[in-house]
Short mmCIF file of C-alpha atoms in Angstrom, two decimals:
data_model
loop_
_atom_site.label_atom_id
_atom_site.label_comp_id
_atom_site.label_asym_id
_atom_site.label_seq_id
_atom_site.Cartn_x
_atom_site.Cartn_y
_atom_site.Cartn_z
CA MET A 1 117.31 123.05 141.25
CA ALA A 2 115.74 121.77 144.14
CA LYS A 3 112.41 121.72 142.67
CA PHE A 4 113.99 119.46 139.68
CA ILE A 5 115.29 116.97 141.95
CA ARG A 6 112.06 116.73 143.98
CA LYS A 7 110.18 115.74 140.64
CA GLU A 8 112.93 113.29 139.84
CA LYS A 9 112.21 111.87 143.39
CA GLY A 10 108.57 111.53 142.95
CA GLY A 11 109.40 109.15 140.02
CA THR A 12 107.37 109.67 136.83
CA PRO A 13 106.28 106.12 135.97
CA GLY A 14 107.21 105.23 132.47
CA ILE A 15 104.80 105.45 129.88
CA SER A 16 103.03 102.25 129.20
CA THR A 17 103.69 100.62 126.03
CA ALA A 18 100.88 98.18 126.45
CA SER A 19 98.66 99.95 124.09
CA LEU A 20 101.37 100.03 121.27
CA PRO A 21 100.23 96.83 119.83
CA ASP A 22 96.72 97.98 119.53
CA ILE A 23 97.63 101.18 117.55
CA ILE A 24 100.07 99.11 115.25
CA PHE A 25 97.13 96.75 114.87
CA MET A 26 94.95 99.60 113.86
CA LEU A 27 97.39 100.75 111.24
CA LEU A 28 97.80 97.14 110.00
CA PHE A 29 94.12 96.64 109.49
CA PHE A 30 93.81 100.07 107.57
CA PHE A 31 96.44 98.75 105.28
CA MET A 32 94.93 95.36 105.00
CA VAL A 33 91.67 96.88 104.23
CA THR A 34 92.89 99.43 101.64
CA THR A 35 95.22 97.11 99.80
CA VAL A 36 93.84 95.98 96.65
CA MET A 37 95.22 92.92 95.13
CA ARG A 38 95.55 93.23 91.46
CA GLU A 39 93.07 91.08 89.70
CA THR A 40 94.48 90.80 86.25
CA THR A 41 98.09 90.04 85.46
CA LEU A 42 99.51 92.27 82.99
CA PHE A 43 101.01 90.83 79.84
CA VAL A 44 101.72 94.07 78.20
CA GLN A 45 103.92 97.03 79.76
CA ILE A 46 101.83 99.98 80.54
CA ARG A 47 104.11 103.19 81.23
CA ALA A 48 101.25 105.65 81.51
CA PRO A 49 101.84 109.17 80.06
CA GLU A 50 101.82 112.18 82.40
CA ALA A 51 99.35 115.01 82.44
CA THR A 52 98.36 117.88 84.64
CA GLU A 53 94.56 117.86 83.99
CA VAL A 54 93.67 114.51 85.44
CA GLN A 55 90.61 113.57 87.30
CA LYS A 56 90.02 110.70 89.83
CA LEU A 57 88.35 107.72 88.39
CA GLU A 58 85.47 107.21 90.36
CA LYS A 59 83.31 104.08 91.25
CA LYS A 60 85.92 101.84 90.36
CA SER A 61 83.28 98.84 90.08
CA LEU A 62 81.89 100.53 87.09
CA VAL A 63 85.08 100.64 85.29
CA SER A 64 86.34 98.05 82.76
CA PHE A 65 90.10 98.35 81.73
CA ILE A 66 91.43 97.68 78.24
CA TYR A 67 95.23 97.51 78.34
CA ILE A 68 97.38 98.36 75.27
CA GLY A 69 101.04 98.22 75.19
CA PRO A 70 104.19 96.37 73.98
CA PRO A 71 104.16 92.72 75.25
CA LEU A 72 106.18 91.91 78.30
CA LYS A 73 107.62 88.72 76.87
CA LYS A 74 109.50 89.46 73.76
CA GLN A 75 108.62 86.41 71.90
CA PHE A 76 105.22 88.05 71.38
CA GLY A 77 107.05 90.76 69.62
CA THR A 78 107.48 94.49 70.23
CA GLU A 79 104.33 95.95 68.56
CA SER A 80 101.46 97.06 70.88
CA ARG A 81 98.97 94.62 71.44
CA ILE A 82 95.60 94.86 73.34
CA GLN A 83 95.00 92.90 76.55
CA LEU A 84 91.43 92.30 77.96
CA ASN A 85 91.05 90.55 81.02
CA ASP A 86 93.76 87.82 81.16
CA GLN A 87 94.61 87.51 77.60
CA PHE A 88 95.73 89.07 74.53
CA ALA A 89 92.86 89.94 72.27
CA ASN A 90 92.26 91.49 68.80
CA ILE A 91 90.21 94.53 67.87
CA SER A 92 87.14 92.37 66.96
CA ASP A 93 87.00 91.05 70.56
CA ILE A 94 86.47 94.45 72.22
CA GLN A 95 82.39 94.48 71.26
CA GLU A 96 82.11 91.13 72.87
CA PHE A 97 84.22 92.31 75.94
CA ILE A 98 82.05 95.48 76.43
CA ALA A 99 78.88 93.31 76.17
CA LEU A 100 80.10 90.94 78.81
CA GLU A 101 81.12 93.73 81.11
CA ARG A 102 77.60 95.21 80.73
CA GLU A 103 75.98 91.97 81.57
CA SER A 104 77.98 91.53 84.81
CA ARG A 105 76.63 94.97 85.96
CA ASP A 106 73.39 95.97 87.35
CA GLU A 107 70.81 97.41 84.96
CA ALA A 108 70.79 100.65 86.85
CA ASP A 109 74.41 101.22 86.64
CA LYS A 110 74.95 100.17 82.92
CA LYS A 111 74.92 103.60 81.57
CA PHE A 112 77.37 104.94 83.91
CA LEU A 113 80.02 102.11 82.83
CA THR A 114 83.26 103.78 82.09
CA THR A 115 86.09 102.28 79.87
CA SER A 116 89.61 102.89 81.10
CA LEU A 117 92.04 102.79 78.56
CA LYS A 118 95.48 102.12 80.03
CA VAL A 119 97.96 102.59 77.04
CA ASP A 120 101.62 102.66 76.97
CA LYS A 121 102.98 106.16 75.92
CA GLU A 122 104.98 104.73 73.39
CA THR A 123 102.02 103.31 71.39
CA LYS A 124 101.11 104.44 68.33
CA MET A 125 97.49 106.19 67.87
CA GLY A 126 96.44 103.71 65.09
CA ILE A 127 95.57 100.95 67.38
CA VAL A 128 94.02 103.42 69.97
CA THR A 129 91.85 104.81 67.10
CA ASP A 130 90.74 101.42 66.10
CA VAL A 131 89.75 100.60 69.79
CA LYS A 132 87.80 103.99 70.06
CA GLN A 133 86.00 103.10 66.78
CA GLU A 134 85.02 99.81 68.25
CA LEU A 135 83.83 101.52 71.51
CA ARG A 136 81.81 103.82 69.51
CA LYS A 137 80.13 101.05 67.51
CA VAL A 138 79.16 99.37 70.67
CA GLY A 139 77.99 102.41 72.53
CA ALA A 140 80.50 102.75 75.10
CA PHE A 141 81.02 106.53 74.97
CA LYS A 142 82.49 107.18 78.30
CA ILE A 143 86.21 106.69 78.26
CA ASN A 144 89.14 107.60 80.52
CA TYR A 145 92.60 107.84 79.14
CA SER A 146 94.52 106.66 82.15
CA THR A 147 97.43 109.02 82.83
CA ARG A 148 99.41 109.94 85.80
CA LYS A 149 99.44 113.18 87.53
CA LYS A 150 102.46 115.45 86.58
CA HIS A 151 103.31 117.91 89.24
CA ILE A 152 104.76 121.15 88.02
CA ALA A 153 106.09 123.74 90.13
CA LYS A 154 103.79 126.63 90.75
CA LYS A 155 104.98 129.77 89.14
CA MET L 1 104.52 81.06 142.40
CA ALA L 2 104.70 78.83 139.23
CA SER L 3 100.99 78.99 138.66
CA ARG L 4 101.35 82.95 138.80
CA SER L 5 103.95 83.10 136.22
CA LEU L 6 102.06 80.90 133.94
CA ASN L 7 98.95 83.03 134.08
CA GLU L 8 100.91 86.04 132.41
CA ILE L 9 102.00 85.53 128.96
CA ASN L 10 104.41 88.11 127.87
CA ALA L 11 102.75 90.39 125.45
CA GLY L 12 105.83 92.58 124.83
CA SER L 13 106.60 91.03 121.53
CA MET L 14 103.02 91.38 120.24
CA ALA L 15 104.06 94.72 118.99
CA ASP L 16 106.97 93.38 116.94
CA ILE L 17 104.71 90.70 115.28
CA ALA L 18 102.16 93.39 114.42
CA PHE L 19 105.01 95.70 113.05
CA LEU L 20 106.12 92.70 110.93
CA LEU L 21 102.81 92.46 109.43
CA LEU L 22 102.48 96.17 108.90
CA ILE L 23 105.59 96.52 107.33
CA PHE L 24 104.61 93.69 104.99
CA PHE L 25 101.41 95.41 103.95
CA LEU L 26 103.13 98.70 103.73
CA VAL L 27 105.39 97.31 101.20
CA THR L 28 103.01 95.53 99.17
CA THR L 29 100.46 98.18 99.07
CA THR L 30 100.36 100.32 95.82
CA MET L 31 98.12 103.19 96.66
CA ASP L 32 97.63 103.78 92.89
CA VAL L 33 94.32 105.93 92.50
CA ASP L 34 93.36 105.58 89.05
CA THR L 35 93.66 108.79 87.37
CA GLY L 36 92.99 110.07 83.67
CA ILE L 37 91.52 112.61 81.32
CA THR L 38 87.87 111.53 81.01
CA ARG L 39 86.42 112.17 77.48
CA LYS L 40 83.25 111.42 75.73
CA LEU L 41 83.04 109.70 72.40
CA PRO L 42 80.60 110.75 69.75
CA PRO L 43 78.12 108.44 68.55
CA PRO L 44 78.70 106.75 65.36
CA LEU L 45 77.92 108.58 62.24
CA ASP L 46 74.83 108.23 60.69
CA PRO L 47 76.01 107.83 56.82
CA GLU L 48 72.93 109.80 55.47
CA GLN L 49 73.21 112.56 57.90
CA LYS L 50 75.31 115.32 56.53
CA PRO L 51 77.95 116.71 58.66
CA PRO L 52 76.79 120.03 60.18
CA ASP L 53 77.87 123.24 58.43
CA VAL L 54 80.12 124.84 60.66
CA LYS L 55 81.79 128.30 59.83
CA ASP L 56 85.48 128.05 59.24
CA ARG L 57 86.08 130.97 61.86
CA ASN L 58 84.37 128.54 64.42
CA ILE L 59 86.88 125.78 64.02
CA PHE L 60 90.24 125.39 65.66
CA ASN L 61 91.98 123.05 63.97
CA VAL L 62 94.85 120.96 65.53
CA LEU L 63 96.43 118.37 63.62
CA ILE L 64 99.07 115.98 64.79
CA ASN L 65 101.18 114.28 62.20
CA SER L 66 103.06 110.90 62.55
CA ARG L 67 106.35 112.47 63.65
CA ASP L 68 104.43 114.20 66.51
CA ARG L 69 104.43 117.58 64.75
CA LEU L 70 101.73 119.98 65.27
CA LEU L 71 99.61 122.06 62.99
CA VAL L 72 97.61 124.54 64.40
CA GLU L 73 95.21 126.46 62.01
CA GLY L 74 97.42 125.70 59.27
CA LYS L 75 100.55 126.76 60.60
CA PRO L 76 103.21 124.66 62.46
CA GLY L 77 102.46 124.95 66.10
CA ASN L 78 104.21 124.36 69.30
CA ILE L 79 102.72 122.62 72.13
CA LYS L 80 104.02 125.24 74.56
CA THR L 81 102.05 128.01 72.98
CA LEU L 82 99.07 125.66 72.29
CA LYS L 83 97.34 126.44 75.41
CA GLU L 84 97.43 130.25 75.08
CA GLU L 85 96.04 129.99 71.43
CA THR L 86 93.42 127.75 72.62
CA LYS L 87 92.33 130.21 75.35
CA GLU L 88 92.46 133.00 72.84
CA PHE L 89 90.30 131.35 70.40
CA LEU L 90 87.75 130.15 73.00
CA ALA L 91 87.41 133.47 74.68
CA ASN L 92 87.85 135.82 71.59
CA PRO L 93 88.36 138.70 74.07
CA LEU L 94 88.84 141.23 71.23
CA ASN L 95 85.92 140.08 69.22
CA LYS L 96 88.06 139.47 66.15
CA VAL L 97 86.39 138.34 62.93
CA ASP L 98 88.64 135.49 62.33
CA LEU L 99 87.85 134.04 65.82
CA PRO L 100 84.52 132.21 66.82
CA GLU L 101 81.22 134.02 67.05
CA LYS L 102 79.81 134.50 70.44
CA THR L 103 75.99 134.19 71.28
CA LEU L 104 74.63 135.93 74.24
CA LYS L 105 72.78 133.28 76.68
CA ASN L 106 70.95 133.61 79.84
CA ILE L 107 72.21 130.92 82.22
CA SER L 108 70.77 130.76 85.70
CA LEU L 109 73.09 131.89 88.34
CA LEU L 110 75.44 133.56 85.86
CA GLY L 111 73.15 136.16 84.02
CA ASP L 112 73.71 137.17 80.49
CA VAL L 113 76.93 135.51 79.39
CA TYR L 114 78.50 135.25 75.96
CA VAL L 115 78.96 131.61 75.11
CA SER L 116 81.65 130.74 72.38
CA LYS L 117 80.56 128.91 69.32
CA GLY L 118 84.25 127.69 68.87
CA ILE L 119 84.85 124.09 68.22
CA ILE L 120 88.24 122.60 68.68
CA SER L 121 88.86 120.02 65.98
CA LEU L 122 91.53 117.37 66.90
CA LYS L 123 92.95 115.15 64.21
CA ASN L 124 95.45 112.86 64.56
CA ASP L 125 97.68 110.29 62.11
CA ARG L 126 97.79 106.55 62.73
CA GLY L 127 101.47 106.89 63.43
CA THR L 128 100.99 109.76 66.16
CA SER L 129 102.57 108.37 69.44
CA TYR L 130 99.96 108.12 72.22
CA ASN L 131 102.00 110.33 74.57
CA MET L 132 101.85 113.25 72.12
CA TYR L 133 98.13 112.75 71.94
CA ILE L 134 97.80 112.78 75.50
CA GLN L 135 99.90 116.10 75.86
CA VAL L 136 97.73 117.76 73.22
CA GLN L 137 94.81 116.77 74.97
CA ASN L 138 96.24 117.99 78.00
CA GLU L 139 97.07 121.32 76.88
CA LEU L 140 93.43 121.59 75.43
CA ALA L 141 91.93 120.57 78.72
CA THR L 142 94.04 123.02 80.69
CA ALA L 143 93.01 125.85 78.47
CA ILE L 144 89.23 125.13 79.28
CA ARG L 145 89.93 124.54 83.00
CA GLU L 146 91.56 127.85 83.05
CA LEU L 147 88.90 129.60 81.20
CA ARG L 148 86.39 128.03 83.67
CA ASP L 149 88.29 129.03 86.66
CA GLU L 150 88.45 132.62 85.40
CA LEU L 151 84.73 132.72 85.05
CA ALA L 152 84.22 130.97 88.41
CA VAL L 153 86.43 133.49 90.16
CA GLU L 154 84.57 136.36 88.37
CA LYS L 155 81.17 135.11 89.32
CA PHE L 156 81.44 133.10 92.51
CA GLY L 157 84.89 134.36 93.75
CA MET L 158 86.29 130.94 93.83
CA LYS L 159 88.15 128.53 91.43
CA PHE L 160 85.96 126.06 89.40
CA SER L 161 87.27 123.08 91.22
CA LYS L 162 86.49 124.63 94.49
CA LEU L 163 82.97 125.23 93.92
CA ILE L 164 80.65 123.08 95.99
CA ASN L 165 77.21 123.90 94.79
CA GLU L 166 76.46 121.70 91.91
CA ASP L 167 74.14 124.24 90.31
CA GLN L 168 77.19 126.70 90.02
CA THR L 169 79.25 123.97 88.58
CA LYS L 170 76.52 123.09 85.85
CA ALA L 171 76.27 126.71 85.11
CA ILE L 172 79.97 127.26 84.32
CA LYS L 173 79.99 124.10 82.25
CA LYS L 174 77.32 125.49 80.02
CA ALA L 175 78.94 128.80 79.74
CA ILE L 176 82.27 127.02 79.05
CA PRO L 177 81.54 123.53 77.41
CA VAL L 178 84.12 121.17 76.41
CA ALA L 179 84.00 121.72 72.73
CA ILE L 180 86.59 119.21 71.42
CA SER L 181 85.71 117.12 68.49
CA GLU L 182 87.86 114.42 67.11
CA ALA L 183 87.82 114.04 63.42
CA GLU L 184 86.92 110.69 61.94
CA PRO L 185 90.03 108.65 61.75
CA GLU L 186 91.69 108.63 58.43
CA ASP L 187 95.28 107.95 57.19
CA ILE L 188 97.04 110.87 56.60
CA GLY L 189 100.13 109.29 55.59
CA GLY L 190 103.48 107.83 56.62
CA ASN L 191 104.32 105.87 59.58
#
């Protein structure tokens, strides 16, 4: 007991919180840097299907996205539509879209260009197949079906 | 006295301000790593070139109709058993005559291994839902991944995804290729 009291008397100085702002700022900068502001506004609803065998999409700058899903605004109907960049598009616009995407990349990177299909799970395959046929015609063979990772309990 | 108090600005609330900003970014950040199933599309068909002759035993037919039902090798299939069926087809452990042929190939790092000639043919209707299509693709991918894992564990003592050496990865990929072929689209009927 005496020992304890002696320590108390010695008076441990309070932990300095002066460096707390610095730590918080560090965290803050981390989040500021990692935050990616969405570039395109979505006009279609994308509820990605779930799958277990997903791979990470690497080299984000070499990926062009094609969105397919039912329009968010109901006046455009409920049937799935294609969205390229910031507007609705038709099947025939895809070739031009891919050509433009290719042009904006370096010559060396062109063959690594991946097309990510972000498709709503309620969409019928017909429209997806059409898109895939267009991609084949234009030579964009690397595709990625965007899916979320499903976690299953291990046996 | 007055000048001294002026000199020291109280920085105690700095942490609060930083916290506020931090919470704002925490809330707005969506850490969505884009994930997905990567596939390679085949080049467009040459109309003059005949499709290659593939023996019937080397093809594993998977058909999805517009009602999201499966037809596996001519029989109604179930998504739950699809993975096992695919694995049996690709591995053909008992060397059955109605399952695909295997050829002995010498692959560096692996030595002589049997490489299956089996091809999975996936066909879907225009009315098939995308979700079902992805589920089937996923099951097929799982089957291939598990086969690769088995081979990798046997040869290198660790799972395929854990392999660090790129040559080992390549060797396994060569021994068990992703042999999924998607049929040329056609309307099977019905919406």
